[in-house]
Amino acid sequence: MTADYASRPRTSGLPLDRVQAAAVWLMMMSSFFVRIEPAPVDLMFALAMTVFLVGGGLSVTVVALPLIVLLTLYNFGGFMSFLTVMGEPKTGMFVITSCYMAVSAVFFCFYVQTDTERRFAVFKNGYIIGAVIASVIGLVGYFNIGGTGAYLSPIFRAQGTFKDPNVLSTYLVLPALLLTQDVMLGTTRHRFWRYIGLMIVLACLFLAFSRGAWMNFMLAVTMTVILTFTLTPSQKLRTRIILLAAGGIVMLGISLAGLLSIDVVAAAFEDRATLAKDYDSGEFGRFGNQLNAIPMLLERPFGFGPLQFGQIFGLDPHNVYLNAFGSYGWLGGISYMLLILGTIIVGFKGVLIRTPWQGQTIALFCAFFATALQGVQIDTDHWRHFYWMLGLVWGFYAASAAWSVRQQRLPRPQP
């Protein structure tokens, strides 16, 4: 796509689309620091929203209507549930945060429907840089460089500028997957830095010692390799994928062996590799609480109310689907289930449409699917990166569907 910058609206002497791109890039780059609320990424999101609302550039299509309706119903259910516990600490902010997350998903859905490749490249570049910065800080803290471990790694897991190592590690999954895909596809631009960035991000993802994030990434990367191998028409790329997969497994084994040769890392890995911890089992453990909550929720159309699950059972639900019914009531829970199912369906349909951005569609779908599945093991409800992926999957499907229609309308060459 060519760009006639001279003919485009200008802001402070710059073409408007460059100002908009800078706002989105700054938002994603600043996402490495979320220790405070609102985080810098939230302020940058407000800036990006303002620039787009004032200057235009967001495409609203009927394809996104199910996303908007289901997110609205989900949050309306949360508001009704909130009314039953209004006055309880932090419940009001819970509702506001949920609405903010929904707005961010809709924004990114509209954002990538126009000029899809270029706009996603801006998102991707900013996100990867933010992920590398977060990873470097996480590694510095984990290895206690400069005495930073007490603040950046308080529970001896890579945490850095995030409140929770589980959130940091899942935040890293999509950037790691995109970098892996660049290696797989043989992207030549900045190849050396892509390899370095990938190694840094993967090291931090591993040292965060999140069992869910490990499984998330392994599932996402496996799906990406399989779908790319299956859908590409290039035999050369298929051969490259096979060779890189074999080489990648060997390199991963060597890297893990090197990390596990460090006593403190080996001890932490042995502890975290256990599938069921003490707090998971038993009648009042994580899984026991989940089972105990189900019959109670069947009697409460408005759920327990936001943040009340932990008050009742002493532990958070650690299951986003159970939390949807607990914090958003029956309306919210059903809407959320339909939202996830609908996103998986449109995401997979988008993967099958041959477009110039099919590779990015595959990576987004696989990362979203793996994170949605991880929701069975942890509450992903207020993860910013989950809502970014949610909106992007719908936006890519809308763009791909429109591309397919345009291609069908092109005149066919006469024999």
CSV table of C-alpha atoms in Angstrom, one decimal:
chain,number,residue,atom,x,y,z
A,1,MET,CA,0.0,0.0,0.0
A,2,THR,CA,1.4,3.4,-1.0
A,3,ALA,CA,1.2,6.4,1.3
A,4,ASP,CA,0.6,9.9,0.0
A,5,TYR,CA,1.6,11.8,3.1
A,6,ALA,CA,1.3,15.2,1.5
A,7,SER,CA,-2.5,14.6,1.0
A,8,ARG,CA,-3.3,13.3,4.5
A,9,PRO,CA,-4.5,15.4,7.5
A,10,ARG,CA,-1.6,16.8,9.5
A,11,THR,CA,-1.1,17.3,13.2
A,12,SER,CA,1.7,19.7,14.3
A,13,GLY,CA,3.3,19.4,10.9
A,14,LEU,CA,3.2,15.5,10.8
A,15,PRO,CA,0.8,13.3,8.8
A,16,LEU,CA,-2.0,12.2,11.1
A,17,ASP,CA,-1.4,8.5,10.5
A,18,ARG,CA,2.2,8.9,11.8
A,19,VAL,CA,0.9,10.5,14.9
A,20,GLN,CA,-1.6,7.7,15.4
A,21,ALA,CA,1.1,5.1,14.8
A,22,ALA,CA,3.4,6.8,17.3
A,23,ALA,CA,0.6,6.8,19.9
A,24,VAL,CA,0.0,3.0,19.5
A,25,TRP,CA,3.7,2.3,19.5
A,26,LEU,CA,4.2,4.2,22.7
A,27,MET,CA,1.3,2.4,24.3
A,28,MET,CA,2.7,-1.0,23.5
A,29,MET,CA,6.3,-0.1,24.3
A,30,SER,CA,5.3,1.3,27.7
A,31,SER,CA,3.4,-1.9,28.6
A,32,PHE,CA,6.6,-3.3,30.2
A,33,PHE,CA,5.7,-1.5,33.5
A,34,VAL,CA,2.5,-2.2,35.3
A,35,ARG,CA,3.4,-2.0,39.0
A,36,ILE,CA,1.1,1.0,39.5
A,37,GLU,CA,-2.5,1.7,38.6
A,38,PRO,CA,-3.2,3.3,36.2
A,39,ALA,CA,0.0,2.1,34.5
A,40,PRO,CA,1.8,4.1,31.8
A,41,VAL,CA,0.2,1.8,29.2
A,42,ASP,CA,-3.2,2.9,30.3
A,43,LEU,CA,-2.4,6.5,30.0
A,44,MET,CA,-0.9,5.9,26.5
A,45,PHE,CA,-4.1,4.0,25.6
A,46,ALA,CA,-6.1,7.1,26.5
A,47,LEU,CA,-3.8,9.2,24.3
A,48,ALA,CA,-4.1,6.7,21.4
A,49,MET,CA,-7.9,6.6,21.7
A,50,THR,CA,-8.1,10.4,21.7
A,51,VAL,CA,-5.9,10.7,18.6
A,52,PHE,CA,-8.1,8.2,16.7
A,53,LEU,CA,-11.4,9.6,17.9
A,54,VAL,CA,-10.4,13.2,16.9
A,55,GLY,CA,-8.6,12.3,13.7
A,56,GLY,CA,-10.6,9.2,12.6
A,57,GLY,CA,-9.1,6.0,11.2
A,58,LEU,CA,-11.1,3.4,13.1
A,59,SER,CA,-13.2,1.1,10.9
A,60,VAL,CA,-16.6,0.1,12.4
A,61,THR,CA,-18.1,-3.0,10.7
A,62,VAL,CA,-21.0,-5.3,11.3
A,63,VAL,CA,-18.6,-8.2,11.7
A,64,ALA,CA,-17.5,-6.8,15.1
A,65,LEU,CA,-21.1,-6.6,16.3
A,66,PRO,CA,-21.1,-9.9,18.2
A,67,LEU,CA,-17.9,-8.8,20.0
A,68,ILE,CA,-19.5,-5.6,21.1
A,69,VAL,CA,-22.8,-7.1,22.1
A,70,LEU,CA,-21.2,-9.9,24.2
A,71,LEU,CA,-18.7,-7.6,25.9
A,72,THR,CA,-21.6,-5.3,26.7
A,73,LEU,CA,-23.7,-8.1,28.2
A,74,TYR,CA,-20.7,-9.4,30.1
A,75,ASN,CA,-20.1,-6.0,31.7
A,76,PHE,CA,-23.8,-5.4,32.3
A,77,GLY,CA,-23.9,-8.7,34.2
A,78,GLY,CA,-20.9,-7.5,36.2
A,79,PHE,CA,-22.6,-4.2,37.0
A,80,MET,CA,-25.8,-6.0,38.2
A,81,SER,CA,-23.6,-8.3,40.3
A,82,PHE,CA,-21.8,-5.3,41.7
A,83,LEU,CA,-25.1,-3.8,42.9
A,84,THR,CA,-25.5,-6.7,45.3
A,85,VAL,CA,-22.2,-5.9,47.1
A,86,MET,CA,-22.0,-2.2,46.5
A,87,GLY,CA,-19.8,-0.6,49.1
A,88,GLU,CA,-17.4,-3.5,49.5
A,89,PRO,CA,-13.8,-2.5,49.0
A,90,LYS,CA,-12.4,-2.2,45.5
A,91,THR,CA,-15.6,-3.6,43.8
A,92,GLY,CA,-16.3,-0.3,42.1
A,93,MET,CA,-12.8,-0.2,40.6
A,94,PHE,CA,-13.3,-3.8,39.5
A,95,VAL,CA,-16.3,-2.8,37.4
A,96,ILE,CA,-14.4,0.2,35.9
A,97,THR,CA,-11.4,-2.0,35.1
A,98,SER,CA,-13.7,-4.5,33.3
A,99,CYS,CA,-15.2,-1.8,31.2
A,100,TYR,CA,-11.8,-0.4,30.3
A,101,MET,CA,-10.6,-3.9,29.2
A,102,ALA,CA,-13.7,-4.2,27.0
A,103,VAL,CA,-13.1,-0.8,25.4
A,104,SER,CA,-9.4,-1.8,24.7
A,105,ALA,CA,-10.6,-4.9,22.9
A,106,VAL,CA,-13.0,-3.0,20.7
A,107,PHE,CA,-10.4,-0.4,20.0
A,108,PHE,CA,-7.9,-2.9,18.6
A,109,CYS,CA,-10.6,-4.7,16.7
A,110,PHE,CA,-11.4,-1.5,14.8
A,111,TYR,CA,-7.7,-0.5,14.7
A,112,VAL,CA,-6.5,-3.4,12.5
A,113,GLN,CA,-9.4,-3.5,10.1
A,114,THR,CA,-7.8,-0.7,8.0
A,115,ASP,CA,-4.3,-0.9,6.7
A,116,THR,CA,-4.0,-4.2,8.5
A,117,GLU,CA,-0.3,-5.1,7.8
A,118,ARG,CA,1.2,-1.8,8.6
A,119,ARG,CA,-0.9,-1.1,11.7
A,120,PHE,CA,-0.2,-4.6,13.1
A,121,ALA,CA,3.5,-4.0,12.4
A,122,VAL,CA,3.4,-0.9,14.6
A,123,PHE,CA,1.6,-2.9,17.4
A,124,LYS,CA,4.0,-5.8,17.0
A,125,ASN,CA,7.2,-3.7,17.1
A,126,GLY,CA,6.1,-1.8,20.2
A,127,TYR,CA,5.0,-4.9,22.0
A,128,ILE,CA,8.2,-6.8,21.3
A,129,ILE,CA,10.3,-3.9,22.5
A,130,GLY,CA,8.2,-3.6,25.6
A,131,ALA,CA,8.5,-7.4,26.2
A,132,VAL,CA,12.3,-7.3,25.8
A,133,ILE,CA,12.6,-4.5,28.3
A,134,ALA,CA,10.3,-6.3,30.7
A,135,SER,CA,12.4,-9.5,30.3
A,136,VAL,CA,15.7,-7.8,30.8
A,137,ILE,CA,14.4,-6.2,34.0
A,138,GLY,CA,12.9,-9.5,35.1
A,139,LEU,CA,16.3,-11.3,34.6
A,140,VAL,CA,18.2,-8.6,36.4
A,141,GLY,CA,15.9,-9.0,39.4
A,142,TYR,CA,16.0,-12.8,39.3
A,143,PHE,CA,19.8,-13.0,39.4
A,144,ASN,CA,19.8,-10.2,42.0
A,145,ILE,CA,22.1,-7.9,39.9
A,146,GLY,CA,22.9,-4.8,41.9
A,147,GLY,CA,20.8,-6.1,44.8
A,148,THR,CA,17.6,-5.6,42.9
A,149,GLY,CA,16.2,-9.1,43.7
A,150,ALA,CA,14.2,-8.0,46.8
A,151,TYR,CA,12.1,-5.6,44.7
A,152,LEU,CA,12.1,-7.2,41.2
A,153,SER,CA,12.0,-10.9,42.3
A,154,PRO,CA,10.5,-11.0,45.8
A,155,ILE,CA,9.4,-14.7,45.5
A,156,PHE,CA,12.5,-15.9,43.7
A,157,ARG,CA,10.8,-15.9,40.3
A,158,ALA,CA,11.3,-13.5,37.4
A,159,GLN,CA,8.7,-10.7,38.1
A,160,GLY,CA,10.4,-7.4,37.2
A,161,THR,CA,8.0,-4.5,36.7
A,162,PHE,CA,4.9,-6.7,37.0
A,163,LYS,CA,2.9,-7.4,40.2
A,164,ASP,CA,2.7,-11.1,39.4
A,165,PRO,CA,5.2,-13.4,37.6
A,166,ASN,CA,2.3,-15.4,36.2
A,167,VAL,CA,1.1,-12.2,34.4
A,168,LEU,CA,4.6,-11.3,33.2
A,169,SER,CA,5.2,-14.7,31.7
A,170,THR,CA,1.8,-14.8,29.8
A,171,TYR,CA,2.4,-11.2,28.7
A,172,LEU,CA,5.5,-12.5,27.0
A,173,VAL,CA,3.8,-15.4,25.1
A,174,LEU,CA,2.6,-13.4,22.1
A,175,PRO,CA,5.9,-11.5,21.6
A,176,ALA,CA,7.8,-14.8,21.9
A,177,LEU,CA,5.5,-16.4,19.4
A,178,LEU,CA,5.8,-13.5,16.9
A,179,LEU,CA,9.6,-13.6,17.2
A,180,THR,CA,9.6,-17.4,16.7
A,181,GLN,CA,7.4,-17.0,13.7
A,182,ASP,CA,9.8,-14.4,12.2
A,183,VAL,CA,12.6,-17.0,12.6
A,184,MET,CA,10.5,-19.7,11.1
A,185,LEU,CA,9.5,-17.6,8.1
A,186,GLY,CA,13.1,-16.4,7.5
A,187,THR,CA,12.4,-12.6,8.1
A,188,THR,CA,15.7,-11.0,7.2
A,189,ARG,CA,15.3,-7.5,8.6
A,190,HIS,CA,17.1,-7.1,11.9
A,191,ARG,CA,17.6,-10.9,12.0
A,192,PHE,CA,20.4,-10.7,14.7
A,193,TRP,CA,18.3,-8.6,17.0
A,194,ARG,CA,15.3,-10.9,16.6
A,195,TYR,CA,17.4,-13.9,17.7
A,196,ILE,CA,18.7,-12.0,20.7
A,197,GLY,CA,15.3,-10.7,21.6
A,198,LEU,CA,13.8,-14.1,21.4
A,199,MET,CA,16.4,-15.7,23.6
A,200,ILE,CA,16.0,-12.9,26.3
A,201,VAL,CA,12.2,-13.2,26.2
A,202,LEU,CA,12.2,-17.0,26.4
A,203,ALA,CA,14.7,-17.0,29.3
A,204,CYS,CA,12.5,-14.7,31.3
A,205,LEU,CA,9.4,-16.7,30.4
A,206,PHE,CA,11.1,-19.8,31.8
A,207,LEU,CA,12.5,-18.2,34.9
A,208,ALA,CA,9.1,-16.7,35.8
A,209,PHE,CA,8.3,-20.4,36.7
A,210,SER,CA,4.7,-20.2,35.7
A,211,ARG,CA,3.4,-23.7,34.8
A,212,GLY,CA,0.5,-22.2,33.0
A,213,ALA,CA,2.6,-19.9,30.9
A,214,TRP,CA,5.0,-22.7,30.0
A,215,MET,CA,2.1,-24.8,28.7
A,216,ASN,CA,0.5,-21.8,27.1
A,217,PHE,CA,3.6,-21.0,25.0
A,218,MET,CA,4.3,-24.7,24.1
A,219,LEU,CA,0.7,-25.1,22.9
A,220,ALA,CA,0.7,-21.8,21.0
A,221,VAL,CA,4.1,-22.4,19.3
A,222,THR,CA,3.1,-26.0,18.4
A,223,MET,CA,-0.2,-24.9,16.9
A,224,THR,CA,1.6,-22.1,15.0
A,225,VAL,CA,4.1,-24.5,13.4
A,226,ILE,CA,1.4,-27.1,12.5
A,227,LEU,CA,-1.0,-24.5,11.0
A,228,THR,CA,1.8,-22.7,9.1
A,229,PHE,CA,3.2,-26.1,7.8
A,230,THR,CA,-0.3,-27.2,6.7
A,231,LEU,CA,-1.5,-24.0,5.1
A,232,THR,CA,1.6,-22.8,3.3
A,233,PRO,CA,1.7,-23.6,-0.4
A,234,SER,CA,5.5,-23.4,-0.4
A,235,GLN,CA,7.4,-26.7,-0.2
A,236,LYS,CA,10.5,-24.7,0.5
A,237,LEU,CA,8.9,-23.3,3.7
A,238,ARG,CA,7.7,-26.7,4.8
A,239,THR,CA,11.3,-28.0,4.5
A,240,ARG,CA,12.5,-25.0,6.5
A,241,ILE,CA,9.9,-25.5,9.2
A,242,ILE,CA,11.0,-29.2,9.6
A,243,LEU,CA,14.7,-28.3,9.9
A,244,LEU,CA,14.1,-25.3,12.2
A,245,ALA,CA,11.7,-27.4,14.4
A,246,ALA,CA,14.4,-30.1,14.8
A,247,GLY,CA,17.1,-27.5,15.4
A,248,GLY,CA,14.9,-25.5,17.8
A,249,ILE,CA,14.2,-28.6,20.0
A,250,VAL,CA,18.0,-29.2,20.2
A,251,MET,CA,18.8,-25.6,21.1
A,252,LEU,CA,15.9,-25.5,23.6
A,253,GLY,CA,17.3,-28.6,25.2
A,254,ILE,CA,20.8,-27.2,25.4
A,255,SER,CA,19.5,-23.9,26.8
A,256,LEU,CA,17.4,-25.6,29.5
A,257,ALA,CA,20.3,-27.8,30.4
A,258,GLY,CA,22.5,-24.7,30.9
A,259,LEU,CA,19.9,-22.9,33.0
A,260,LEU,CA,19.2,-26.1,35.1
A,261,SER,CA,22.9,-26.4,35.8
A,262,ILE,CA,22.5,-23.4,38.1
A,263,ASP,CA,21.5,-24.9,41.5
A,264,VAL,CA,18.9,-22.3,42.5
A,265,VAL,CA,17.2,-22.6,39.0
A,266,ALA,CA,17.1,-26.4,39.2
A,267,ALA,CA,15.6,-26.3,42.7
A,268,ALA,CA,12.9,-23.8,41.6
A,269,PHE,CA,12.2,-25.8,38.5
A,270,GLU,CA,11.7,-29.0,40.4
A,271,ASP,CA,9.3,-27.3,42.8
A,272,ARG,CA,7.3,-25.6,40.1
A,273,ALA,CA,7.2,-28.6,37.7
A,274,THR,CA,4.9,-30.4,40.1
A,275,LEU,CA,1.4,-30.4,38.5
A,276,ALA,CA,-0.5,-30.2,41.8
A,277,LYS,CA,0.7,-28.2,44.7
A,278,ASP,CA,-0.4,-28.5,48.3
A,279,TYR,CA,-2.7,-25.5,47.9
A,280,ASP,CA,-4.4,-27.1,44.8
A,281,SER,CA,-5.6,-30.3,46.5
A,282,GLY,CA,-8.0,-31.1,49.4
A,283,GLU,CA,-11.6,-30.1,50.1
A,284,PHE,CA,-10.6,-26.5,50.7
A,285,GLY,CA,-7.8,-26.3,48.2
A,286,ARG,CA,-8.0,-24.6,44.8
A,287,PHE,CA,-9.9,-27.4,43.1
A,288,GLY,CA,-12.0,-28.2,46.1
A,289,ASN,CA,-13.2,-24.6,46.3
A,290,GLN,CA,-14.1,-24.6,42.7
A,291,LEU,CA,-16.3,-27.7,43.1
A,292,ASN,CA,-17.8,-26.2,46.3
A,293,ALA,CA,-18.7,-23.0,44.5
A,294,ILE,CA,-20.7,-24.5,41.6
A,295,PRO,CA,-23.8,-25.5,43.6
A,296,MET,CA,-23.8,-22.2,45.3
A,297,LEU,CA,-23.6,-20.3,42.0
A,298,LEU,CA,-26.5,-22.3,40.6
A,299,GLU,CA,-28.6,-20.7,43.3
A,300,ARG,CA,-27.4,-17.1,42.7
A,301,PRO,CA,-28.3,-15.5,39.4
A,302,PHE,CA,-26.1,-12.5,40.3
A,303,GLY,CA,-23.2,-14.6,41.4
A,304,PHE,CA,-21.2,-13.7,44.6
A,305,GLY,CA,-20.3,-10.2,43.4
A,306,PRO,CA,-17.0,-8.9,42.2
A,307,LEU,CA,-14.0,-10.0,44.3
A,308,GLN,CA,-16.2,-11.9,46.7
A,309,PHE,CA,-15.0,-15.5,45.8
A,310,GLY,CA,-11.8,-15.0,47.7
A,311,GLN,CA,-13.7,-13.5,50.7
A,312,ILE,CA,-16.0,-16.6,50.8
A,313,PHE,CA,-13.4,-19.3,50.2
A,314,GLY,CA,-10.2,-17.8,51.3
A,315,LEU,CA,-8.6,-18.3,47.8
A,316,ASP,CA,-9.3,-16.7,44.4
A,317,PRO,CA,-11.1,-19.0,42.0
A,318,HIS,CA,-8.1,-19.4,39.7
A,319,ASN,CA,-10.5,-20.2,36.8
A,320,VAL,CA,-11.7,-17.4,34.6
A,321,TYR,CA,-14.9,-19.2,33.6
A,322,LEU,CA,-15.9,-19.8,37.2
A,323,ASN,CA,-15.0,-16.2,38.0
A,324,ALA,CA,-17.2,-15.0,35.2
A,325,PHE,CA,-20.2,-16.6,36.9
A,326,GLY,CA,-19.0,-15.6,40.4
A,327,SER,CA,-18.2,-11.9,39.6
A,328,TYR,CA,-20.6,-11.2,36.7
A,329,GLY,CA,-23.6,-13.5,37.5
A,330,TRP,CA,-25.4,-15.8,35.1
A,331,LEU,CA,-25.7,-13.2,32.4
A,332,GLY,CA,-22.0,-12.4,32.5
A,333,GLY,CA,-20.9,-16.0,32.8
A,334,ILE,CA,-23.0,-17.1,29.8
A,335,SER,CA,-21.9,-14.1,27.8
A,336,TYR,CA,-18.2,-14.8,28.5
A,337,MET,CA,-18.5,-18.4,27.5
A,338,LEU,CA,-20.2,-17.3,24.2
A,339,LEU,CA,-17.5,-14.6,23.7
A,340,ILE,CA,-14.6,-17.1,24.0
A,341,LEU,CA,-16.3,-19.7,21.8
A,342,GLY,CA,-17.3,-17.1,19.2
A,343,THR,CA,-13.7,-15.7,19.1
A,344,ILE,CA,-12.2,-19.2,18.6
A,345,ILE,CA,-14.6,-19.8,15.8
A,346,VAL,CA,-14.0,-16.5,13.9
A,347,GLY,CA,-10.3,-16.8,14.7
A,348,PHE,CA,-10.0,-20.2,13.1
A,349,LYS,CA,-12.1,-19.0,10.1
A,350,GLY,CA,-9.7,-16.1,9.7
A,351,VAL,CA,-6.7,-18.4,9.8
A,352,LEU,CA,-8.1,-20.3,6.7
A,353,ILE,CA,-8.5,-17.2,4.6
A,354,ARG,CA,-5.4,-16.7,2.4
A,355,THR,CA,-4.5,-13.1,2.8
A,356,PRO,CA,-1.2,-11.1,2.9
A,357,TRP,CA,-1.4,-11.2,6.7
A,358,GLN,CA,-2.3,-14.9,7.1
A,359,GLY,CA,0.9,-15.6,9.1
A,360,GLN,CA,0.0,-12.9,11.7
A,361,THR,CA,-3.5,-14.2,11.9
A,362,ILE,CA,-2.2,-17.7,12.7
A,363,ALA,CA,0.1,-16.4,15.5
A,364,LEU,CA,-2.7,-14.3,17.0
A,365,PHE,CA,-5.2,-17.1,16.9
A,366,CYS,CA,-2.8,-19.6,18.5
A,367,ALA,CA,-1.8,-17.2,21.2
A,368,PHE,CA,-5.4,-16.4,22.0
A,369,PHE,CA,-6.5,-20.0,21.9
A,370,ALA,CA,-3.8,-21.1,24.3
A,371,THR,CA,-4.5,-18.2,26.7
A,372,ALA,CA,-8.2,-19.0,26.6
A,373,LEU,CA,-7.4,-22.6,27.5
A,374,GLN,CA,-5.1,-21.4,30.3
A,375,GLY,CA,-8.1,-19.6,31.8
A,376,VAL,CA,-9.2,-23.0,33.2
A,377,GLN,CA,-6.1,-22.8,35.4
A,378,ILE,CA,-5.9,-19.1,36.2
A,379,ASP,CA,-8.1,-16.0,36.2
A,380,THR,CA,-7.3,-14.1,33.0
A,381,ASP,CA,-10.2,-11.6,33.3
A,382,HIS,CA,-8.2,-8.4,33.8
A,383,TRP,CA,-5.1,-9.2,31.8
A,384,ARG,CA,-4.6,-6.4,29.4
A,385,HIS,CA,-2.8,-8.5,26.8
A,386,PHE,CA,-5.7,-11.0,26.8
A,387,TYR,CA,-8.1,-8.3,25.7
A,388,TRP,CA,-5.6,-6.9,23.1
A,389,MET,CA,-5.5,-10.4,21.5
A,390,LEU,CA,-9.3,-10.7,21.8
A,391,GLY,CA,-9.9,-7.6,19.8
A,392,LEU,CA,-7.1,-8.2,17.3
A,393,VAL,CA,-8.6,-11.7,16.5
A,394,TRP,CA,-11.9,-10.1,15.6
A,395,GLY,CA,-10.3,-7.3,13.7
A,396,PHE,CA,-8.1,-9.6,11.7
A,397,TYR,CA,-11.2,-11.7,10.8
A,398,ALA,CA,-13.1,-8.7,9.7
A,399,ALA,CA,-10.2,-7.5,7.6
A,400,SER,CA,-9.7,-11.0,6.1
A,401,ALA,CA,-13.4,-11.4,5.3
A,402,ALA,CA,-13.4,-8.1,3.5
A,403,TRP,CA,-10.2,-9.0,1.6
A,404,SER,CA,-11.8,-12.3,0.5
A,405,VAL,CA,-14.9,-10.5,-0.8
A,406,ARG,CA,-12.8,-8.0,-2.7
A,407,GLN,CA,-10.7,-10.8,-4.3
A,408,GLN,CA,-13.9,-12.6,-5.4
A,409,ARG,CA,-15.1,-9.4,-7.1
A,410,LEU,CA,-11.9,-8.9,-9.1
A,411,PRO,CA,-12.3,-9.8,-12.8
A,412,ARG,CA,-11.0,-13.2,-13.7
A,413,PRO,CA,-8.5,-13.4,-16.5
A,414,GLN,CA,-10.0,-14.7,-19.8
A,415,PRO,CA,-8.6,-18.0,-21.1
